[in-house]
CSV table of C-alpha atoms in Angstrom, one decimal:
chain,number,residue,atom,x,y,z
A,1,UNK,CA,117.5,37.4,141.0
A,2,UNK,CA,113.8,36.9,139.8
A,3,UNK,CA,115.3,34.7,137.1
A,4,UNK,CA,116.7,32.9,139.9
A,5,UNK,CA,113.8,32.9,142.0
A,6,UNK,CA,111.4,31.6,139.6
A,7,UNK,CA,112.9,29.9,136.7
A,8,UNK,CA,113.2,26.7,136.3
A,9,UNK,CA,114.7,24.1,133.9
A,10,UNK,CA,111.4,24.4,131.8
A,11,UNK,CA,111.2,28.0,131.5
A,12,UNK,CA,111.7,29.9,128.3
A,13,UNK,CA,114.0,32.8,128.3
A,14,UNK,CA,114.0,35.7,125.5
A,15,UNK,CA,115.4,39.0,125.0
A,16,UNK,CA,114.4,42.1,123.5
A,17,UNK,CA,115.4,45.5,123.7
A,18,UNK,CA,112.5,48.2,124.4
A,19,UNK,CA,112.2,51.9,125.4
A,20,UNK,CA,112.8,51.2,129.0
A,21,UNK,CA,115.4,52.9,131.6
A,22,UNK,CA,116.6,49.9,133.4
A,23,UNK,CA,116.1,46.1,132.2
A,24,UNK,CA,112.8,45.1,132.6
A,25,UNK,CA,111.4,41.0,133.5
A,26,UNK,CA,108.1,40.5,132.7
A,27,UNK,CA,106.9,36.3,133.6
A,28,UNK,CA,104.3,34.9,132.0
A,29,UNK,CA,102.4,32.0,132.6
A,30,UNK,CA,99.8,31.9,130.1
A,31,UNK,CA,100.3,30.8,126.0
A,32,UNK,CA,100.5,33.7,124.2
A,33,UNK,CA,99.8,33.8,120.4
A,34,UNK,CA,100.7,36.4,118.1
A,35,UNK,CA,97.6,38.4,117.2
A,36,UNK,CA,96.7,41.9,116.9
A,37,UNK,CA,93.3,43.7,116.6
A,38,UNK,CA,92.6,45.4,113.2
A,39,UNK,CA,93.7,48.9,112.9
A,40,UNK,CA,91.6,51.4,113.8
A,41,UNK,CA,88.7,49.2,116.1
A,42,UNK,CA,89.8,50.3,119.9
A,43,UNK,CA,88.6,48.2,122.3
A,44,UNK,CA,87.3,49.4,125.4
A,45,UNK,CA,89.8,47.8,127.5
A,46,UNK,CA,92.6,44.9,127.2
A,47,UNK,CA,91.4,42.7,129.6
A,48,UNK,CA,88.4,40.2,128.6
A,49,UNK,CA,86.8,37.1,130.2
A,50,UNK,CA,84.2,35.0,129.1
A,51,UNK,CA,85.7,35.0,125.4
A,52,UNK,CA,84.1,33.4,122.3
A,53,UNK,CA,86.9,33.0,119.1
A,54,UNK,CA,85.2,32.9,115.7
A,55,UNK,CA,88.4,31.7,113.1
A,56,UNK,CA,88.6,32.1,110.1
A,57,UNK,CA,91.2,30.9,107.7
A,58,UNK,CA,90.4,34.1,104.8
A,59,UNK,CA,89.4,37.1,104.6
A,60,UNK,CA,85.7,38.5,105.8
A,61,UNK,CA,84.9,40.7,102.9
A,62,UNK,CA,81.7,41.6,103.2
A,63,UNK,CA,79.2,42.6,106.5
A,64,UNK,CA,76.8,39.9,105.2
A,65,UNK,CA,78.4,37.4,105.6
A,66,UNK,CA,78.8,38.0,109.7
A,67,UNK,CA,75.4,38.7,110.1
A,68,UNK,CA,75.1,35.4,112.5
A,69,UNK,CA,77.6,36.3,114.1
A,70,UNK,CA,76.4,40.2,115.1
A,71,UNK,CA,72.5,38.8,115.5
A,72,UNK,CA,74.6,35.9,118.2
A,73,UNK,CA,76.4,39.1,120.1
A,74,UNK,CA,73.6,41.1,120.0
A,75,UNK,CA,71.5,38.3,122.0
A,76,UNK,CA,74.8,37.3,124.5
A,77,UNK,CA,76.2,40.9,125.4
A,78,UNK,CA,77.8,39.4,128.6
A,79,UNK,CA,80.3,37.5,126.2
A,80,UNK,CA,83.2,38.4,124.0
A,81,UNK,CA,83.5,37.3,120.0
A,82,UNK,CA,87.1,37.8,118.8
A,83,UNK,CA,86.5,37.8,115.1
A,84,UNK,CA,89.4,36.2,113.9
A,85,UNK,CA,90.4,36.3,110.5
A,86,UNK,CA,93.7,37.6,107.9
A,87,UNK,CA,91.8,40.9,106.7
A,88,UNK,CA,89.1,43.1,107.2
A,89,UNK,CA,87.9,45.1,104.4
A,90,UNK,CA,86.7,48.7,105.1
A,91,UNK,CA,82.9,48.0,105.4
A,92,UNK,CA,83.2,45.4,107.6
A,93,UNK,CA,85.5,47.2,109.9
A,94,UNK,CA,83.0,50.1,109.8
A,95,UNK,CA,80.3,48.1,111.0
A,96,UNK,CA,81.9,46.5,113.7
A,97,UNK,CA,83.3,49.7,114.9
A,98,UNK,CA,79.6,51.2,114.8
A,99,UNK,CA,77.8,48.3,116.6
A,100,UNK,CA,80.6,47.6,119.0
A,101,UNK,CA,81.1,51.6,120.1
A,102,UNK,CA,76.9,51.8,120.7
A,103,UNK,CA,77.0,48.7,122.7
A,104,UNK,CA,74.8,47.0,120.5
A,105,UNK,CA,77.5,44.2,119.8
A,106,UNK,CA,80.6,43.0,121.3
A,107,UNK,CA,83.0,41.5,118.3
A,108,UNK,CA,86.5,42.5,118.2
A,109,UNK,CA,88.0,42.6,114.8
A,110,UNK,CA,91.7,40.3,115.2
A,111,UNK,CA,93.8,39.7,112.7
A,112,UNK,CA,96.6,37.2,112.0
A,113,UNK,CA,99.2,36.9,109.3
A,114,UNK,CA,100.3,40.5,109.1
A,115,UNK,CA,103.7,39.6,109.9
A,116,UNK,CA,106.2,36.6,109.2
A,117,UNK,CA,105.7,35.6,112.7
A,118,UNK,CA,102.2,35.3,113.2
A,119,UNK,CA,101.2,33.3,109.8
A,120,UNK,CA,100.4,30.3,111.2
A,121,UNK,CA,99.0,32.0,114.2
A,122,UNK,CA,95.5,30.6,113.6
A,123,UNK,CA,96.6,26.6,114.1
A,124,UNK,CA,98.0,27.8,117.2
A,125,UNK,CA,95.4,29.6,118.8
A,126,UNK,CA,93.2,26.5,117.9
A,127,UNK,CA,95.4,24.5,120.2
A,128,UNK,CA,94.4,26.0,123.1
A,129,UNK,CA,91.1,27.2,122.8
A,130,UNK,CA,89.4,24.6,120.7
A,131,UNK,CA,86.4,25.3,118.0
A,132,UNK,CA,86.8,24.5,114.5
A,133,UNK,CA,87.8,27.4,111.8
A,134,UNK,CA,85.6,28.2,108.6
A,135,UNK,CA,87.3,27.1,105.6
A,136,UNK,CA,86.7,27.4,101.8
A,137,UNK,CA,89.1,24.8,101.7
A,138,UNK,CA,86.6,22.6,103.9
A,139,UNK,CA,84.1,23.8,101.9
A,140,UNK,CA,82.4,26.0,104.4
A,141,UNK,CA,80.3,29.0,103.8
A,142,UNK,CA,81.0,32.2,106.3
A,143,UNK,CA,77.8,33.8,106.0
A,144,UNK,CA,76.2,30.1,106.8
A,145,UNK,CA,78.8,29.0,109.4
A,146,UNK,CA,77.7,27.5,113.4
A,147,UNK,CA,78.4,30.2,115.9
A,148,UNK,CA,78.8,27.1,117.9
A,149,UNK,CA,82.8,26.3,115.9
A,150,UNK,CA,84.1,29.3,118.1
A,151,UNK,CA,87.0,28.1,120.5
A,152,UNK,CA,86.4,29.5,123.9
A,153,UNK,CA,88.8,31.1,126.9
A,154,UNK,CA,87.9,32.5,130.2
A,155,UNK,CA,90.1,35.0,130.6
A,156,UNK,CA,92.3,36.8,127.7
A,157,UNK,CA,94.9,40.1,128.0
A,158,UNK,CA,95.6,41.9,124.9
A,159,UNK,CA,99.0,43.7,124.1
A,160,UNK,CA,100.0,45.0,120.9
A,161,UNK,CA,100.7,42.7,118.9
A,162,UNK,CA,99.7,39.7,121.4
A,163,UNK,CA,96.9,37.7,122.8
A,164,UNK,CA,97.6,36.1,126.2
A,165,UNK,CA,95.1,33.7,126.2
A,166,UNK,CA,94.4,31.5,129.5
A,167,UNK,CA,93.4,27.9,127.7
A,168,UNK,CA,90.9,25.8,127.8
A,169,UNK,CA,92.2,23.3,125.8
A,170,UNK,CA,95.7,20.9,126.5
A,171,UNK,CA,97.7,21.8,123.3
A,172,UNK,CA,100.4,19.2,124.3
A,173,UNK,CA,100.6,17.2,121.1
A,174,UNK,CA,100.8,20.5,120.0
A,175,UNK,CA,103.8,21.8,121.1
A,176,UNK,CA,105.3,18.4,120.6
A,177,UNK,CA,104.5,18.5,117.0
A,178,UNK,CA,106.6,21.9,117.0
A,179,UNK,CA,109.6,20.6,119.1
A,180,UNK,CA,110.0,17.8,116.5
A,181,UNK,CA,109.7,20.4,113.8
A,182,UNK,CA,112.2,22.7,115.3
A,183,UNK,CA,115.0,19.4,115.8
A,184,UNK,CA,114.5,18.7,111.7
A,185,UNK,CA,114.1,22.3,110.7
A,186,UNK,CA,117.3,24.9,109.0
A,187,UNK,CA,118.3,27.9,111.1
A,188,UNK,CA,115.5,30.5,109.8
A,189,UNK,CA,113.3,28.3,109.9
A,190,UNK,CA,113.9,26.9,113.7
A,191,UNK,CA,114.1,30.8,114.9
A,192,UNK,CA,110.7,31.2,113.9
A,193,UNK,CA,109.3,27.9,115.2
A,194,UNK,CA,111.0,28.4,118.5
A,195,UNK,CA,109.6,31.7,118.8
A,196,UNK,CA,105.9,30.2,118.4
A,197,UNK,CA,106.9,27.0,121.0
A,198,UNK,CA,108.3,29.6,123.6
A,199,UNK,CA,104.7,31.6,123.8
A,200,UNK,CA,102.5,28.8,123.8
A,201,UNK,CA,104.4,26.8,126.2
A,202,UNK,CA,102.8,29.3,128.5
A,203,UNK,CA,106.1,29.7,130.8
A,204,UNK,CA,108.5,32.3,129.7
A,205,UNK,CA,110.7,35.1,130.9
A,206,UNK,CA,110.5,37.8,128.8
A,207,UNK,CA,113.6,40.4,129.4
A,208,UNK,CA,113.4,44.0,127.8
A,209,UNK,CA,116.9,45.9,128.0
A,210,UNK,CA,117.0,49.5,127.3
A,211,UNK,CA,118.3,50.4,123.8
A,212,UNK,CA,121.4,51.6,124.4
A,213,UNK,CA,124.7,50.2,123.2
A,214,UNK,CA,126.0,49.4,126.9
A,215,UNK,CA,123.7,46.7,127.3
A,216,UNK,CA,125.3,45.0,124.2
A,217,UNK,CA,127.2,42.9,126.6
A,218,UNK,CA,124.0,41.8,128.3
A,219,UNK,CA,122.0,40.8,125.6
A,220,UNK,CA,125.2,39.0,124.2
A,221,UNK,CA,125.4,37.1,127.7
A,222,UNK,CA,121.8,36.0,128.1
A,223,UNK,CA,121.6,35.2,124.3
A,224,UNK,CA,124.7,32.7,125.0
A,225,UNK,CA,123.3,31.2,128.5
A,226,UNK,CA,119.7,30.5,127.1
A,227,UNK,CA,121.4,28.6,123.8
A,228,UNK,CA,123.3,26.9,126.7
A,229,UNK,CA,120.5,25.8,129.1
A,230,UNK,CA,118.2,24.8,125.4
A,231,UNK,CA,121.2,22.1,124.8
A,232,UNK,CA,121.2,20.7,128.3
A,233,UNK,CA,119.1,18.3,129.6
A,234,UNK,CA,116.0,18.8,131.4
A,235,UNK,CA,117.7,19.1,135.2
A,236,UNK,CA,120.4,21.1,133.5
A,237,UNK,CA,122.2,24.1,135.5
A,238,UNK,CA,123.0,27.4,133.3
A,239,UNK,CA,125.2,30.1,134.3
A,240,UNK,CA,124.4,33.5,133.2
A,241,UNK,CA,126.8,36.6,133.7
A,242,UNK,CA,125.4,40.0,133.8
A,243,UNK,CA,128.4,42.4,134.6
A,244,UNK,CA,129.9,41.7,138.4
A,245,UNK,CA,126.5,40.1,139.0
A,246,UNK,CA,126.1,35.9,138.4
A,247,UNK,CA,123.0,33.6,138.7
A,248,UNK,CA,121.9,30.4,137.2
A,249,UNK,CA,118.7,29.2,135.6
């Protein structure tokens, strides 16, 4: 019914099962990028505004070479810096985690690539919050580096293993650039794509079924109707089946 209700032909559908006693629909209408922040920093809470993201496309290996980017927090304690990079070693964790838990700084370690489906990660949150990442490749120097590259967002919610970021920049060509990739790409490859279009198109349904082999059926059903409704055209109609129960998205 809240499918019903609120989809449309535009909307996203996935499935998951979770650790959940009955199914579960979660709508979100924000892009979502797969992030996570580095083990062992907690954050004070998941909900931030006013949010600075310095990217980098390495690894931070070494305190000094932040140093900018602490002094920059330390003088704008009303803002957020999401320190965005592949790896943290243990020093630079450490001083992060000191500074930030004494309220002398506000940067949150995030990292990207720790899984297949976040390697690329760091193009996509590009596309919606804007900035410019430090690159060897460009020749840039992190220690040296403009705090003034950080994209920006006004409002971000952290889960797990997820940034939902409110944009502040139109990632259309974007997102086309994917869908063309997805129509010329193999099977694995297209999964993964698709996964990446679906959270930054910033419209999804996101259904969590409990684990338990009755809901087989379910999954099987939605799976089927959503492969359905993606080879239809934009005003298309999909029926989906979900024991007696029948609706359409």
């Amino acid at each position: 019914q809240q499918i019903r209700k609120y989809g449309n032909p535009q909307l996203s559908v996935s499935v998951q099962r979770a650790p959940v006693e009955k199914p579960l629909l979660k709508f979100v209408s924000t892009p979502r990028v797969r992030l996570k922040i580095a083990e062992g920093f907690i954050a004070k809470q998941n909900k931030f505004n006013n949010c600075n993201f310095f990217m980098v496309n390495g690894a931070v290996s070494s305190s000094s070479e932040i140093t900018k980017l602490l002094h920059h927090s330390f003088e704008n304690k009303e803002a957020t810096y999401f320190l965005v990079c592949k790896s943290f070693n243990n020093e630079v964790l450490y001083t992060l985690k000191e500074n930030y838990d004494r309220g002398i700084t506000n940067v949150i370690p995030v990292e990207f690539g720790f899984d297949l489906n976040s390697i690329n990660s760091l193009v996509d949150l590009h596309s919606i919050v804007g900035g410019l990442p430090v690159s060897s490749d460009l020749g840039d120097v992190l220690s040296a580096a403009d705090i003034s590259r950080s994209g920006f967002s006004d409002q971000v919610i952290v889960d797990s293993q997820s940034f939902n970021i409110r944009p502040s920049k139109d990632n259309k060509e974007h997102v086309k650039r994917l869908s063309k990739q997805i129509q010329e790409s193999e099977t694995e490859k297209r999964k993964l794509l698709s996964k990446r279009l679906i959270a930054l198109r910033g419209n999804a349904c996101n259904v969590y079924l409990p684990d338990r082999s009755s809901f087989d059926s379910v999954e099987l059903n939605i799976r089927h109707s959503v492969l359905l409704m993606n080879q239809m055209s934009k005003h298309g109609v999909c029926e989906l089946r979900a024991g007696k129960n029948k609706f359409y998205i």
